[in-house]
Amino acid sequence: MRQTLVDISNLHKAYSAPHENSALWFRQQRSHINAIDGLDLAIYKGETLCVVGESGCGKSTLARLVMGIEQPDAGSIGYEGRAISHLSSKARQAYRQRMQIVFQDPYTALNPRLTVMHVLVEPVMYHHPQLDRSIAIEQALAQLAAVGIDPSLAQRFPHQLSGGQRQRVNIARALMVQPEFVVADEPLSALDVSIQAQILNLLAQLQQQKQLTYLIFSHNLAAVEHMADRVAVMYEGKICEIASREQIFNDPQHPYTQALMAASPQIHTPPNNNHKLVGDVPNRIPSRLGCSLQDRCPRAFEACRHQSPQLQEVVADHQVACHEINQGWR
Amino acid sequence: MSKPLLTVSDLHVSFMSRWQHEPNVDVLRGVNLQVRRGERVALVGESGAGKSLLATSIIQLFESSAHILKGRVEFERQELTQLNSKQLRQIRGRRIGMIFQDPMTNLNPSLTIEQQLLQCILSHRNISRKEAHIVALHKLRQVHIPAPETRMQQYPHQLSAGQRQRATIAMALALEPALIIADEPTSALDVTMQAEVMRLLSHLCNNNGVALLIISHDLSLVAHASDRCLIMYAGQIVEQGPTKMLINDAQHPYTQGLIKALPNMSSPGQQLYQIPGQMPQLQELQQQCSFAKRCEHAEDICYRQAPLMAPHGTHQASCHILARPAELDPDTELTL
């Protein structure tokens, strides 16, 4: 039986932003942008769940909420059955060690003034202040070797490392406190194709060794297809489709998922223009009725303008939020 | 066949070192490149291979520490390396348009889209502001920016990333250049926008007869958006040919590695192929194949002599091992 590790239910997070057409700051009307808008997601122990979506869909906000870097406005995040989203900083401490994050850009995620060794030892000393520093240093050297970095580079500063090495250091840092749950926010997007392969292999290998659970945010569908157990597609702060990798890549249901798949460049098959979306990622219009994809969806109909669709199961473990599918029209 | 629009031959570009005791770094080491009118050429390689430097060398838009050691850059029967800065300004923007990686840093944040487009048009063409406005509007329509009249009055931060990149494409097109150099035009964009921008670039080239030089690190991105493809490694072109043939019949071990490293080339869950090691320090490479250290097939000769570009299979590659295919063990040959 699958065990739920992280359980996110009805999560909301809004940011206030100036109204688009107000020119004067003192007359500005503030409006709210719902970055996360009623999101439900369960992450099972030991799996790799990939979340895909365009920029601006709320991926990074979700990562920050799960990690507790920001507090949700409503809804809850449960970790092993206990709600952690509104814990005090102190009460959260125990969970911080169990979940770690790898940030998107390996260039800005490392403090330029700290050596690799310092970066790795710091989280250990923070969580275990009584520990002897030399033990932490030993652990750091072992961790560097585990992620494929020559321990002789430990005294280097970030600017002396290549992009791939920096991302490895980031991964090593996340693993220093022996977490069981790792969130990676676009871990590949700043890297070259050949380096991406190295990092993908490393993530897979570490997962096997340490029984890690991954929540990976990405817009690189080829990489997602390679590593995911399950895939969730996110659009405008909601999950619009979630299924196993095989289901989602062989039989995408939601028009947005189909458009994403069609847009992803493939080396041997020419791009498919049949599932093109019209228009741009819209600026969020707060409290608008209906499906958030309505303006871009080639198949939108009356119901899409009035009511926002809910996730419903089409086959076992394959949920889609689309009126057309949920009403059995297709 | 018509005379090429752009011919780069035996181009060597080197960065001067800041300190006397350090040698200069030769970043481009004998690059040959041809672009014909209306042709879409892709330049693919890892970061640090010298792709962007090659692009900026063509219009000499590089930093002052770089300089051209030798080689020729011939564009529309003019030798660009011999021009002074005033003559070069006549070429940049007007005959050769440039699209950079990040539209946010490429556009001036303190000017509206219209001001930037007009600035670009008026500094090259002797027409009135009104006429220039019409041209600018027309170009924005060409790149499918919705509501171009409103967008023109807005600042770059008010546009979405995709629209911003389309605005820079409009700007590159504004003076109807013969060649557009696009340096990683989609790496700051999402998958859906990426497909849109690539489609737009291809479409514009076909319709207007503009030649396109696309620089990318992603072979799958240019696979269907270019006619010819050049693979660059450590400052040299290692393989070139028609894109389809190059991808279906890759010859050079580096190209084969690049293709095999793509996640969708192996079945899910399996270990991906990775090219061992990393790009060498450019100072070290004098008389050897630049890929020798990372190559599975490297032999003695690869460390002693730099290989030359020669026809292999359906196109050209520079590799010693390919020159003697009989000795290659059929089992180790990479199949795609």
XYZ file of C-alpha atoms in Angstrom, chain A residues 193 196 219-220 222 262-271, chain B residues 40-44 51 101 165 182-202 212 214-229 243 247 258-259 262-264:
68
model
C 22.065 19.183 -22.300
C 21.568 17.608 -17.605
C 9.208 22.404 -17.734
C 11.546 20.032 -19.505
C 11.831 14.987 -21.902
C 3.046 18.979 -28.691
C 5.318 21.942 -27.960
C 8.113 19.883 -26.452
C 10.915 19.567 -29.015
C 11.688 16.034 -30.108
C 14.758 15.202 -32.083
C 13.240 12.640 -34.418
C 9.606 13.692 -34.707
C 8.664 17.057 -36.203
C 6.607 19.410 -34.026
C 18.544 28.432 -41.655
C 21.792 27.327 -40.077
C 22.052 25.990 -36.535
C 25.173 26.164 -34.392
C 25.058 23.662 -31.539
C 29.212 29.714 -29.979
C 19.222 35.234 -25.192
C 11.164 38.120 -27.152
C 19.707 34.422 -32.888
C 21.806 33.546 -29.842
C 19.820 31.038 -27.747
C 16.586 32.841 -28.612
C 14.372 30.609 -26.506
C 16.366 29.618 -23.459
C 14.582 32.195 -21.293
C 11.176 30.951 -22.451
C 8.737 28.182 -21.601
C 8.121 25.140 -23.743
C 4.965 26.481 -25.361
C 6.482 29.916 -25.989
C 9.669 28.254 -27.208
C 7.758 26.343 -29.863
C 5.936 29.532 -30.817
C 9.122 31.591 -31.199
C 10.894 28.889 -33.197
C 7.877 28.589 -35.479
C 7.804 32.348 -35.907
C 11.512 32.555 -36.765
C 11.258 29.766 -39.329
C 19.052 32.695 -39.965
C 20.464 29.958 -34.656
C 22.736 29.250 -31.736
C 21.548 26.662 -29.246
C 22.763 23.984 -26.898
C 19.737 21.831 -27.570
C 19.937 19.660 -30.660
C 16.294 18.633 -30.356
C 15.220 22.269 -30.526
C 16.946 22.997 -33.825
C 16.321 19.554 -35.300
C 13.223 20.714 -37.131
C 13.960 24.416 -37.357
C 17.152 24.430 -39.407
C 18.348 23.318 -42.822
C 21.968 22.832 -41.926
C 23.615 22.182 -38.616
C 20.394 18.778 -40.156
C 21.002 13.734 -36.686
C 25.070 14.822 -27.479
C 22.227 12.894 -29.084
C 18.961 13.458 -24.545
C 16.516 12.073 -21.980
C 14.049 10.860 -24.590
